[in-house]
XYZ file of C-alpha atoms in Angstrom:
348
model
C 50.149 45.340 -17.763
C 47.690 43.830 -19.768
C 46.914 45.018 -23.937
C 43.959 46.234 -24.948
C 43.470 44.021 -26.628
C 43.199 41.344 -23.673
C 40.915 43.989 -22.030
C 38.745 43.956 -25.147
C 38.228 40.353 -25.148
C 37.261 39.962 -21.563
C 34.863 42.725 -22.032
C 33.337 41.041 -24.433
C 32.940 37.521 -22.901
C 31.237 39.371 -20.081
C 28.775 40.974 -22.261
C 28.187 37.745 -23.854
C 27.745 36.018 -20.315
C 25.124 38.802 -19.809
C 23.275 38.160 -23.316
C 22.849 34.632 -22.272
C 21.701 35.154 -18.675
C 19.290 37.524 -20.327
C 18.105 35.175 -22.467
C 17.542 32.505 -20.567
C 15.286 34.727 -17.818
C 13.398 35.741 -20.694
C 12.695 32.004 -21.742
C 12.219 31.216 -18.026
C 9.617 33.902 -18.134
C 7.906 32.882 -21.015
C 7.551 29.345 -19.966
C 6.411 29.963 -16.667
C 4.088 32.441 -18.491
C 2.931 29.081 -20.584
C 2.918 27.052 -17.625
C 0.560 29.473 -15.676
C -1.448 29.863 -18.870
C -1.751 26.216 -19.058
C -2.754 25.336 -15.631
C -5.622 28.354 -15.725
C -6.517 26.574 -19.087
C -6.831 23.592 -16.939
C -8.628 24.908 -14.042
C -11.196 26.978 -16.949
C -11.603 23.744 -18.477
C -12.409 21.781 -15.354
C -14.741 24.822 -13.865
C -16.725 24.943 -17.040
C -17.114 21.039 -16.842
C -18.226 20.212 -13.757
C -20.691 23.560 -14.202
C -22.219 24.535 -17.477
C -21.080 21.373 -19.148
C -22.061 19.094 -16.447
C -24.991 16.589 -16.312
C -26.174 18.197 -12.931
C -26.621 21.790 -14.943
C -29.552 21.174 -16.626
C -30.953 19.750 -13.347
C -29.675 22.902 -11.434
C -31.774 25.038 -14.390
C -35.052 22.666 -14.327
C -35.510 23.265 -9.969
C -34.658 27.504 -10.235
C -37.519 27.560 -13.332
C -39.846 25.602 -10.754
C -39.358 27.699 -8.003
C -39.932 30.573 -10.477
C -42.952 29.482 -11.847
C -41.680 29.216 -15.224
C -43.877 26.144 -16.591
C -42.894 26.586 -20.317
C -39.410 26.364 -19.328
C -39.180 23.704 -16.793
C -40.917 21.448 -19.146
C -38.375 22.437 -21.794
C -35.551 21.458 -19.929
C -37.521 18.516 -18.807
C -38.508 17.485 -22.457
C -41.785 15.670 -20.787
C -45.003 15.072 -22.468
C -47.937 16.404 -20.641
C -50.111 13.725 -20.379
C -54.247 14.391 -20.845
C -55.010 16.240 -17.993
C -55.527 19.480 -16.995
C -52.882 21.770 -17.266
C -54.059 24.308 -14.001
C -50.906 23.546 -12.119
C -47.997 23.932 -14.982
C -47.042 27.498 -14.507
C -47.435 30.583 -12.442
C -48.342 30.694 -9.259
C -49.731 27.093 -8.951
C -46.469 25.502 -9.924
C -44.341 28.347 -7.773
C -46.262 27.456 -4.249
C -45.336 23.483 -5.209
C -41.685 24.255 -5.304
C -41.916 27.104 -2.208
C -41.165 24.218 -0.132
C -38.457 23.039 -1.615
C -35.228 23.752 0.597
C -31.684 22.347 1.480
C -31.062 20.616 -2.094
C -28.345 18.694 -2.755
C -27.190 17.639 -5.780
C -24.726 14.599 -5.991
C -22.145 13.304 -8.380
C -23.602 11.812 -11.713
C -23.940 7.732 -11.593
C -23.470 5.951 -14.774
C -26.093 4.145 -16.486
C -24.389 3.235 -19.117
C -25.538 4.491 -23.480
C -24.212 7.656 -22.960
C -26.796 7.709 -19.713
C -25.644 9.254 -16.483
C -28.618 9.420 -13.209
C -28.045 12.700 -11.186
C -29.550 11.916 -7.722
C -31.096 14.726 -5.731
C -31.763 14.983 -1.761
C -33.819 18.042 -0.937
C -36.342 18.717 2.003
C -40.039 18.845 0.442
C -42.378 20.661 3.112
C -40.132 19.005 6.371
C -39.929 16.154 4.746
C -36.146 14.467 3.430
C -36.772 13.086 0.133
C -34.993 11.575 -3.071
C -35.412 11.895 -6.335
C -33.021 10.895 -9.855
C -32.980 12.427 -13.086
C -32.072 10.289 -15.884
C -29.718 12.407 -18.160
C -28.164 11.549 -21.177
C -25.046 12.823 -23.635
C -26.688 14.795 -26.615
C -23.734 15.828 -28.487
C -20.692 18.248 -27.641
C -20.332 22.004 -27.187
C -17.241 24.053 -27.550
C -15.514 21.543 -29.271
C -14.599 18.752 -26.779
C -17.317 19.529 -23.524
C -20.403 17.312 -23.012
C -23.755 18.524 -23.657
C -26.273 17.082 -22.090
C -30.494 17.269 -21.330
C -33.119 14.979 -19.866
C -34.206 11.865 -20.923
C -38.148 11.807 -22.363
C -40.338 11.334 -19.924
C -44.359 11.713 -18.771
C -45.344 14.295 -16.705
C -47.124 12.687 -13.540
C -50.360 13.583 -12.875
C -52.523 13.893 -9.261
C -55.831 12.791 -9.172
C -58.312 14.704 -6.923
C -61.577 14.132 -5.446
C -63.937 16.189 -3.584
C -67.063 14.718 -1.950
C -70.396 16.394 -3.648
C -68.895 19.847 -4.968
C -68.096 20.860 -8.387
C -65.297 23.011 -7.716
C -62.682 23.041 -4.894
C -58.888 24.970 -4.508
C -55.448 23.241 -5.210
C -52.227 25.409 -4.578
C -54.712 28.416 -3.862
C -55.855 28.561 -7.544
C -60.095 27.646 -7.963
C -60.425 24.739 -10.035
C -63.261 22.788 -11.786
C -64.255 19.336 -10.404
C -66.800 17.783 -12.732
C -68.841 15.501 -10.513
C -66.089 16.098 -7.528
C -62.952 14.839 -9.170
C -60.373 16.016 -11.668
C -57.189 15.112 -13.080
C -53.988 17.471 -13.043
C -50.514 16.942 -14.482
C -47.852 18.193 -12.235
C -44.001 18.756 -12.092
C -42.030 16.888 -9.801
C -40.808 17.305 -6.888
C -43.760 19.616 -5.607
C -46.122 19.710 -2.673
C -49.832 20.330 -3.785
C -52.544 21.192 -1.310
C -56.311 20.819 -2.075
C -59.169 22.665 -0.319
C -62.715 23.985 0.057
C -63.733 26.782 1.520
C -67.865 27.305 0.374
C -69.917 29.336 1.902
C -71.652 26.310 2.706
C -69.441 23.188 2.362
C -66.207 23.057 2.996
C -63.287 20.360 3.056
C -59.875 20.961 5.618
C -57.124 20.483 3.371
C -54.914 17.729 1.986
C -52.066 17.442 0.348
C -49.669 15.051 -1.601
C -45.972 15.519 -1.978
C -44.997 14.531 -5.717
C -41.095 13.242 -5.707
C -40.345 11.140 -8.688
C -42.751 9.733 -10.980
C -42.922 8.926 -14.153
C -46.341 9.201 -15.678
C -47.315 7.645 -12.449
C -50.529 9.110 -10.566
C -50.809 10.376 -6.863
C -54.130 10.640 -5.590
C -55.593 13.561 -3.307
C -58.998 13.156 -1.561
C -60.808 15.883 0.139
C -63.798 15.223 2.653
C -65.965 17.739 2.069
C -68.346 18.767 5.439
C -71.332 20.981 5.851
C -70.242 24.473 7.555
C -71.297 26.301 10.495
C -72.944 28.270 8.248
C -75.171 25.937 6.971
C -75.961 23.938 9.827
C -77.014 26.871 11.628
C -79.247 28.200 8.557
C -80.877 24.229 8.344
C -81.166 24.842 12.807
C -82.905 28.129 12.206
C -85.208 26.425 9.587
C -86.370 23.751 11.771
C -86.768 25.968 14.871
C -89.135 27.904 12.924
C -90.902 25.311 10.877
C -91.775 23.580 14.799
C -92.538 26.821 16.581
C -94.715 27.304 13.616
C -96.516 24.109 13.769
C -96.671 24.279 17.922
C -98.086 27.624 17.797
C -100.924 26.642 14.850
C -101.741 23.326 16.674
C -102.352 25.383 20.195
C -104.561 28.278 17.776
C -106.801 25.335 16.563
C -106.744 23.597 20.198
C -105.580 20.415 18.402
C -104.175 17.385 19.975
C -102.824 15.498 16.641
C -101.889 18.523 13.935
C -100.113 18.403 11.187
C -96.637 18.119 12.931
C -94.499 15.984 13.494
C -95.936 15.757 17.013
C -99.210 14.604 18.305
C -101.227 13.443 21.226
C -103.854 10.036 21.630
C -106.236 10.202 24.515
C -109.677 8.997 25.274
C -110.570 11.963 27.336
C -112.487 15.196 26.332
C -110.262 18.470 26.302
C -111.912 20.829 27.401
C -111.532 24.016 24.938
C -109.009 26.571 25.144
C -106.700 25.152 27.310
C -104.513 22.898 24.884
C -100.724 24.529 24.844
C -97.843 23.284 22.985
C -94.301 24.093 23.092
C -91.177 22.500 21.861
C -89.001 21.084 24.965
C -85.738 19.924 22.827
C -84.625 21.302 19.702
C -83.516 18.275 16.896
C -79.587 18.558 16.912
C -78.686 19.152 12.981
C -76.108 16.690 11.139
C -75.778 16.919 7.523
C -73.941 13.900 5.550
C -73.455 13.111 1.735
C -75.517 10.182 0.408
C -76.163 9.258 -3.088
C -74.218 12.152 -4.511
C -76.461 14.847 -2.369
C -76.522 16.001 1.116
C -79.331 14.915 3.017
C -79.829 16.221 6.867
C -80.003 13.041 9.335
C -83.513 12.402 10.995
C -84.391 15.217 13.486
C -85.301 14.124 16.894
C -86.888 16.509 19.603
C -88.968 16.928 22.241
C -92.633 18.381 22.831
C -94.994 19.527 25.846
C -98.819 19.457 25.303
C -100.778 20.567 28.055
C -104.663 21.170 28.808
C -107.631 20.360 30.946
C -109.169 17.094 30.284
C -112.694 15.698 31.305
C -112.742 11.822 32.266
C -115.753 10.905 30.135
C -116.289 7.973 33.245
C -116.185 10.202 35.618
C -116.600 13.569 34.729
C -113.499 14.465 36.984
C -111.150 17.205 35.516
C -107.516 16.116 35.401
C -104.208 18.770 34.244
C -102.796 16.850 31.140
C -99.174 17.674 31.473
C -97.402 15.165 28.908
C -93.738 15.188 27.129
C -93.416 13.385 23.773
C -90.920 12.295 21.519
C -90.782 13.074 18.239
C -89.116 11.966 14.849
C -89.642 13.531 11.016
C -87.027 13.951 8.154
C -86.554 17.002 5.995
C -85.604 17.609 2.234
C -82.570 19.682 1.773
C -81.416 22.113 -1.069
C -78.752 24.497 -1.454
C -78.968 27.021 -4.490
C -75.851 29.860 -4.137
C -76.932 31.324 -1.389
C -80.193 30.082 -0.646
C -81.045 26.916 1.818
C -84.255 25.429 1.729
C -85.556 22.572 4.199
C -88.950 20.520 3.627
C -90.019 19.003 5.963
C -91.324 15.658 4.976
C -94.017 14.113 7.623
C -96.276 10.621 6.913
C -99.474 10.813 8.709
């Protein structure tokens, strides 16, 4: 039969084996606890830099405050001059409708250029079309101790240059703009689709665009060919119609064979009086081009009918006259507002 003493001393080498198991689950505990701590330390670090403190961040930021409309910010990030140009199509709703067609980007890994200089390329679909475009980034310091920071390298704004055939004004991403003597100069973000037009009462020009990808301080050039309306060409038709009924009906009134039209009849014979008619057989068709700066209307051609009783001064016989002529004149042409005005101008 065992002592108690004996029974003492087991009981305490098993309490002792317990201590130590204890201890060591509690050190297994806290190390996994550092070990899981460590590893989410790791995966915080590498979320934050390939995110916030990547090179492709400040990229991500520049396209959102593009599609926003946020010029000021956009060419903050960007840290671009703006060139001398004008500044219509750097914020609001201009520079929002360029990016609206921006869809399916892509940003890829950063490329070394070497100085600290890193090139994040960007494929993106630009109004259907697949296009390209790099961003030149470079280290400006650290944040938080050991992350990267980085921003754009300085660069010029591009700028599109835009034309408009005779018209002082015209409308690029569906905000009016000035066009001193038909062209004008815009700077522009990148990448961006920008779409001129003209839409005049008058004049008017179908519209063009020009998809801006990656330029620096380069220039893209627009060119709108601006065309007389419906409108106007049937104002100028209705003007001519009435200037030539005008000038038939005053020539058959006075019983004149050459009046002051742009139509006229030779003969030898005597007419006799009251029975000289004439009546317009073929209307000019109206085209109106640009020359010298101005629109001028192209030279009117038509047709005319004089008829009448005529005495053959050899014979005294009476003969129908029953004649068709061609006829040619040109016109003057000015637009004020609203107002069209044709003159007629005739050499006799």
């Amino acid at each position: 039969m065992p002592s108690c003493t004996a029974i003492a001393a087991v009981a305490g080498n098993v309490k002792g084996v317990q201590l130590s198991q204890a201890i060591v689950r509690t050190a297994a505990g806290w190390l996994l606890g550092l070990m899981l701590a460590a590893a989410g330390a790791i995966v915080c670090i590498n979320l934050v830099s390939s995110s916030v403190a990547s090179p492709q961040q400040p990229v991500r930021e520049y396209l959102e405050a593009l599609q926003k409309g946020e010029g000021e910010q956009a060419l903050g990030l960007l840290r671009a001059k703006v060139p001398s140009a004008n500044a219509a199509m750097l914020d609001g709703t201009a520079l929002q409708t360029a990016a609206s067609k921006l869809s399916d980007i892509k940003l890829g890994n950063a490329q070394s250029r070497g100085s600290n200089r890193v090139a994040v390329p960007v494929d993106y679909t630009l109004d259907g079309n697949r296009l390209h475009t790099e961003f030149l980034m470079e280290r400006t310091g650290t944040q938080w101790l050991f992350f990267g920071k980085w921003a754009f390298v300085p660069t010029t704004l591009p700028t599109l240059e835009v034309t408009v055939v005779n018209s002082n004004e015209a409308a690029l991403n569906g905000v009016p703009v000035n066009m001193p003597n038909g062209h004008n100069t815009f700077a522009v973000f990148y990448p961006g689709k920008y779409e001129a037009s003209l839409n005049g009462t008058y004049f008017e020009a179908p519209a063009a665009s020009a998809l801006v990808s990656n330029r620096d301080g380069g220039q893209a050039p627009l060119n709108l060919q601006t065309r007389s309306t419906k409108a106007l060409n049937e104002a100028v038709a209705g003007k001519v119609r009435e200037f030539l009924d005008t000038c038939a009906a005053q020539a058959t009134e006075q019983q004149r064979l050459q009046p002051d039209c742009p139509f006229y009849h030779a003969s030898n014979a005597r007419v006799v009086d009251g029975t000289i008619k004439w009546e317009i057989t073929e209307y000019p068709k109206i085209t109106i081009e640009p020359f010298g700066g101005k629109w001028v209307v192209a030279p009117l051609n038509g047709k005319a009918r004089v008829s009448a009783r005529e005495i053959n001064l050899f014979t005294g016989l009476v003969n129908d006259l029953n004649v068709e002529h061609d006829f040619s004149f040109t016109t003057q042409l000015d637009t004020d507002n609203n107002t069209v005005t044709v003159t007629p101008m005739l050499t006799f």
